[in-house]
Amino acid sequence: MEPAEIIQHSGGAIGAAWLMIALPLVGAAILLLGGRRTDKIGHLLGVLMAVASFAVAALSFVQLLGFAPGERRRGIELYDFVPGLAKVGLLVDPLSISFCLLITGVGSLIHIYSIGYMAHDPNRRRFFAYLNLFVAAMLLLVLADNYVALFVGWEGVGLASYLLIGFWQHKPSAATAAKKAFIVNRVGDFGLLIGLFTIFATFHTLAFNDVFANADKASSGTLTAIGLLLLVGACGKSAQLPLQSWLLDAMEGPTPVSALIHAATMVTAGVYLIVRSGPIYQGAETAQLVVTIVGVATLLAGAIIGTAKDDIKKALAGSTMSQIGYMVLAAGIGPAGYAFAIAHLITHGFFKADMFLGAGSVMHAMNDEVDMRKYGALRKVMPVTFATFAIGYLAIIGFPLLSGYFTKDGIIETVMEHNAVLGWLAVLGAGITGFYMSRLVFMTFFGAKRWEPTAHPHESPAVMTWPLIILSIGAIGLGAFLVLGNRFMTFLAPAVGAPEEMPSFHPFSLTGLATLALVAVGAVFAWFRYGAAEVPAVAPRGSFLTTFARRDLYGDALNEALFMRPGQWLTRLAVFFDNRGVDGLVNGLAAGIGGTSGRLRRIQTGFVRSYALSIFLGAAVLAGAWLVVGNL
Amino acid sequence: MGESITFWVLAVVSVIAALGLVFSRRAVYSALMLGVVMLSLAVLYAVQDAPFLAAVQIIVYTGAVMMLFLFVLMLVGVDSSDSLVETIRGQRFWAVVGGLGFAVLLALGIGNAVVGSPKGLTAAAEGGNVSSLAQLIFTRHVFAFEVTSALLITAALGAMVLAHRERTEAKPTQRDLSRQRFAAFGRTGKNPAPLPGPGTYARHNAIDMPALLPDGTISPLSVNRYIARYEESKGILPPEVADVLEQEEAAQRTAAQANGHGGHSTPTVAEEARDGGPDTEPLPEGTEQDTVVAGRVVRPRGESAATEEDGK
Amino acid sequence: MTTHYLVLSALLFAIGGVGVLVRRNAIVVFMCVELMLNACNLAFVTFARQNGNLDGQLIAFFVMIVAAAEVVIGLAIIVTIFRTRRSASVDDVSLLKY
């Protein structure tokens, strides 16, 4: 089933969809331009704008539901940027509205949570301004009806991500991490940009509608090229192999940022791009295959990294990589996978945000300690945090009937039907997920107290726990709501197309049972290693594999060896060449001319008679020349 | 034949005079040598059918331009003679090389340019040299001629502007000079009155004749130290003058010992001579000028010393 | 005969040139310049007779006029320089150099 036609729309909440972007943008502008005068209202205005944006999104969603399924793609023209070439407009369809609800919904909750989390930060206003800026850019990314506006939003979220990772720029590690994220994202953006150029060269337009309508007319080679280039962009933004290295360092940012940007929303932009560009990938088998391979590789890599990290946020970041790997894997399969990819994306947004915010709550209680080896036995001290975190944990490992169970198993089942090897690898990833998430929970909330003497853990204030509770509700029920009866797949079908036959949900399929069994094995193993046994305060050296995982699978080392060192040598060579070659030439020339002139100017003695002599001798030479020539 | 003789005589004279112009140390001699060359050339012009130019040469060059040269020489200092030591390295060598080369080249080039005997100007200057030239000047070349008049006026104006010197301060009056003198007297105790002239019983007013005070002794103020020193070196210093000087020096020494230093003692003639006298400003060095000492003009020795001999 | 005049003219010109180069007194230098001009005039007059027309004499006449003007200005400049520098040496006026 092909995507439905886009109907131009005006009026109602959908007609005002631009408000979704404008409101947070205005909020960011006021807070950034207003300076210290807005310090007092900064956080309130930020929350207000995010919630207002959510209200618009919700109303639009309701209005969209009012239309027949085939008429649920609504285009809004904003203005002709370049007449006949670049119209700027918004596209409200089931796919984008799902993202809008996720971004504004989870975003609002995280805004509220940040009021408490950042309460003591002197730059809280700036923080909220950046958060608003991020929300606006992300909404532009998903609402755009063409690749140009998408790219603007894409860069906007990159900028917001950079600003927020480096929010505590007085920490050198944060500043470095921000730069790293920005530079790695540039690589991806470069690919995306070339992809967009290729699209324009092929289709002479960048509007989604026109590109997708003509996608089948382009050669499969072109589509493959476009698909691979878009995948490069998606890899950069979504921290997929081989551009994954920035995500772990991005945890230097404040925890709400990690929750919102580096877990729930921004990092899923790559999945959005692949799903949105479905018609292109469907014409390019090779590109799809590469997408699935990247997805599987990343889901395994992320899971392996997650097993070895003692930093709670980095362990969660590895988990994020891994989960996005699942989504990319599903997105690479085609319409059959899209719904599960997006559904998992949404439920992941909830339970990962839940866990990140829970981790933030723990850190808040433990004087910003992030080392899980210094946690332990926190479940009694922080009951709400523990409860919500536990729900998120159960959801992500796929505990039956919670969100992750439906969406992740949906992905695994779909992949298994598509390609058994990939499917089993995905099952293996789920097993590792069971291990590392259990390890995280056991190290943090169970076992003996390993706190620092100065730590006095306490439950977080209500403004922080309520978002946790709401998010955990989503983590519990959202999966079942979306997947059971193929509700979400049907809803998305007008936007991304649907497979020929709707999948039916088998509660106890072979794959599902195998997954559950592996997850259980992993969890039990983790319990014996980290729950029941004593956790050493200092990480043991571990085997080669542990080191391998701790060092992020040598991703940084690889980047360093492949790009940084040669780059440094290249720049050194360039500097050397510039200093010695270019400068030497220029300076040598200048010095030569200067020296020659310095000697030549001695001719100007100031004595008139010297000048007269030269005139006289010159005249004599001329007379001689005249004689010679005259006699020839 | 007659022309040949004239030419050879004048050629030799003019070349020798030209060399003299270049090599004489005194500018006045150079000017005279130039006059000789110009007169010789005037004659040569006349020989070559150019009587008008010959006249103009004598009137304008020898008459006007040479006089101008001599005037300026007088202004600048007629008796200064150039040092002929070359200061720029290689200048003289290359100048001679260039001069010889130029002479040879020009002689070869221009001297061999002419073939055949001269046509003569009898045909061209039919109505006489002067009227023919006038015809050319006032017909064909009248514009150039008028322009030269503008040039000459400009030159005259330029000379006036260049030579004119604007006075930047008022000329000191008698009153100003008198004030200066008495201010100096107040400051240093310098004698404001004119120095004594030759004394009452002086037989003449020569400069080396000291003035006599009413009691017949010599006034130390009037003894010219330069002359005294010269006469001392020659052993012809009159004994009475020597006595006066000795007494003065002794008095000065005791005064200096009493004061520890010179203090406000009345300056002696010798000191005044050192600092250039009461009324005169220090002159720039290197120019030979009359030296004014204590209100009297001290002439360069020579003549006055000679006249003094018999006076004693 | 004409050749003799011309050689004489060349000789005088060269002597004047050497004088300009070796003498330092500005007035003498000026005299040497005049000598060179006169040498030229001699050549002009000689050629006038050789070629049988008066143009040479005419030019010699104009040369004299210009020389007179030049001498007037040049000597005024020398006087001015002498007034400020107390010297008529052309080597003293050598500030305009490297």
Coordinates of C-alpha atoms in Angstrom, one line a residue, chain B residues 55-230:
Chain B
A55 CA 77.5 91.3 -30.6
V56 CA 74.9 89.6 -28.5
Q57 CA 77.5 87.2 -27.1
I58 CA 79.6 90.1 -25.9
I59 CA 76.7 92.2 -24.6
V60 CA 74.6 89.4 -23.0
Y61 CA 77.3 86.9 -21.9
T62 CA 80.4 88.9 -21.3
G63 CA 78.4 92.0 -20.2
A64 CA 75.4 90.8 -18.3
V65 CA 75.9 87.1 -17.3
M66 CA 79.5 87.5 -16.3
M67 CA 78.7 90.6 -14.2
L68 CA 76.0 88.6 -12.6
F69 CA 78.4 85.9 -11.8
L70 CA 80.9 88.3 -10.3
F71 CA 78.1 90.0 -8.2
V72 CA 77.2 86.6 -6.8
L73 CA 80.8 85.8 -6.2
M74 CA 81.1 89.0 -4.2
L75 CA 78.0 88.1 -2.2
V76 CA 79.2 84.6 -1.5
G77 CA 82.7 85.6 -0.6
V78 CA 85.2 86.5 -3.3
D79 CA 88.3 85.4 -1.6
S80 CA 87.2 81.9 -0.6
S81 CA 89.1 79.4 -2.6
D82 CA 87.9 75.9 -3.3
S83 CA 89.7 72.9 -1.9
L84 CA 90.5 70.8 -4.9
V85 CA 90.7 67.6 -2.9
E86 CA 88.1 65.2 -4.2
T87 CA 85.7 63.8 -1.6
I88 CA 83.6 61.5 -3.7
R89 CA 85.4 58.3 -4.5
G90 CA 86.1 57.7 -8.2
Q91 CA 84.4 60.9 -9.2
R92 CA 87.5 62.6 -10.7
F93 CA 88.7 59.5 -12.5
W94 CA 85.4 58.8 -14.1
A95 CA 84.8 62.4 -14.8
V96 CA 88.1 62.5 -16.8
V97 CA 87.3 59.2 -18.5
G98 CA 83.9 60.5 -19.4
G99 CA 85.3 63.9 -20.6
L100 CA 87.9 62.3 -22.8
G101 CA 85.4 59.8 -24.1
F102 CA 83.0 62.5 -24.8
A103 CA 85.5 64.7 -26.5
V104 CA 86.7 61.9 -28.7
L105 CA 83.2 60.7 -29.5
L106 CA 81.9 64.1 -30.3
A107 CA 84.9 65.0 -32.3
L108 CA 84.6 61.7 -34.3
G109 CA 80.8 62.0 -34.6
I110 CA 80.2 65.7 -35.3
G111 CA 83.6 66.4 -36.7
N112 CA 83.2 63.8 -39.4
A113 CA 79.6 64.7 -40.1
V114 CA 80.5 67.4 -42.5
V115 CA 81.6 66.7 -46.0
G116 CA 82.5 69.5 -48.4
S117 CA 83.2 73.1 -47.9
P118 CA 80.7 75.5 -46.2
K119 CA 78.0 77.0 -48.4
G120 CA 78.3 80.4 -46.7
L121 CA 75.6 82.7 -45.8
T122 CA 75.8 85.2 -48.5
A123 CA 72.6 83.8 -50.2
A124 CA 70.7 83.3 -46.9
A125 CA 71.5 86.7 -45.5
E126 CA 71.0 88.8 -48.5
G127 CA 69.8 91.9 -46.8
G128 CA 72.5 91.7 -44.1
N129 CA 72.8 89.4 -41.2
V130 CA 70.9 91.4 -38.7
S131 CA 67.9 92.2 -40.8
S132 CA 67.7 88.6 -42.1
L133 CA 67.7 87.3 -38.6
A134 CA 65.1 89.9 -37.6
Q135 CA 62.9 88.8 -40.5
L136 CA 63.1 85.2 -39.2
I137 CA 62.5 86.1 -35.6
F138 CA 59.5 88.3 -36.2
T139 CA 57.8 86.2 -38.8
R140 CA 58.4 82.5 -38.6
H141 CA 59.6 82.3 -35.0
V142 CA 57.6 85.2 -33.6
F143 CA 55.6 82.9 -31.2
A144 CA 58.8 81.4 -29.7
F145 CA 60.2 84.9 -29.4
E146 CA 57.2 86.1 -27.5
V147 CA 57.4 83.1 -25.3
T148 CA 61.0 83.9 -24.4
S149 CA 59.8 87.3 -23.2
A150 CA 57.4 85.6 -20.8
L151 CA 60.3 83.4 -19.8
L152 CA 62.5 86.3 -19.0
I153 CA 59.9 88.1 -17.0
T154 CA 59.3 84.9 -15.0
A155 CA 63.0 84.5 -14.5
A156 CA 63.2 88.1 -13.2
L157 CA 60.3 87.6 -10.8
G158 CA 61.8 84.3 -9.7
A159 CA 65.1 85.8 -8.9
M160 CA 63.4 88.5 -6.9
V161 CA 61.3 86.0 -5.0
L162 CA 64.2 83.7 -4.3
A163 CA 66.7 86.4 -3.3
H164 CA 64.2 88.3 -1.1
R165 CA 64.5 87.7 2.6
E166 CA 61.6 88.5 4.9
R167 CA 62.6 90.0 8.3
T168 CA 61.0 87.9 11.0
E169 CA 61.7 90.2 13.9
A170 CA 61.8 93.9 14.3
K171 CA 65.2 95.6 13.9
P172 CA 66.7 96.4 17.3
T173 CA 66.6 100.2 18.0
Q174 CA 69.2 102.2 19.9
R175 CA 67.0 102.0 22.9
D176 CA 66.9 98.2 22.8
L177 CA 70.6 97.9 22.4
S178 CA 71.1 100.3 25.4
R179 CA 68.8 98.2 27.5
Q180 CA 70.7 95.1 26.5
R181 CA 74.0 96.6 27.5
F182 CA 72.8 97.7 31.0
A183 CA 71.0 94.4 31.5
A184 CA 74.4 92.7 30.9
F185 CA 76.0 95.1 33.3
G186 CA 73.5 94.2 36.0
R187 CA 73.9 90.6 35.3
T188 CA 77.7 90.2 35.0
G189 CA 79.1 93.6 35.8
K190 CA 80.3 94.1 32.3
N191 CA 81.3 97.7 31.5
P192 CA 78.4 99.4 29.7
A193 CA 80.4 102.3 28.5
P194 CA 82.5 102.3 25.4
L195 CA 86.0 101.1 26.1
P196 CA 88.5 103.9 26.5
G197 CA 90.0 105.3 23.3
P198 CA 93.6 106.1 22.9
G199 CA 94.7 108.0 25.9
T200 CA 95.2 111.7 26.5
Y201 CA 98.8 111.7 25.5
A202 CA 98.6 109.1 22.9
R203 CA 100.5 110.0 19.8
H204 CA 98.1 108.3 17.4
N205 CA 95.0 106.1 17.6
A206 CA 96.4 102.8 16.3
I207 CA 94.8 99.8 17.8
D208 CA 97.9 98.5 19.6
M209 CA 98.4 101.9 21.3
P210 CA 96.9 101.5 24.8
A211 CA 94.9 104.4 26.3
L212 CA 96.6 106.4 29.0
L213 CA 94.8 107.3 32.2
P214 CA 95.1 110.9 33.5
D215 CA 98.1 110.0 35.6
G216 CA 99.9 108.7 32.5
T217 CA 99.6 105.0 33.2
I218 CA 98.2 102.5 30.8
S219 CA 94.5 101.6 31.2
P220 CA 94.4 97.8 31.3
L221 CA 90.9 97.9 29.6
S222 CA 92.4 99.2 26.4
V223 CA 95.1 96.6 25.9
N224 CA 94.3 94.4 23.0
R225 CA 95.2 90.9 24.1
Y226 CA 95.6 89.5 20.6
I227 CA 98.1 92.1 19.7
A228 CA 99.8 91.8 23.1
R229 CA 100.1 88.0 22.7
Y230 CA 101.5 88.4 19.2

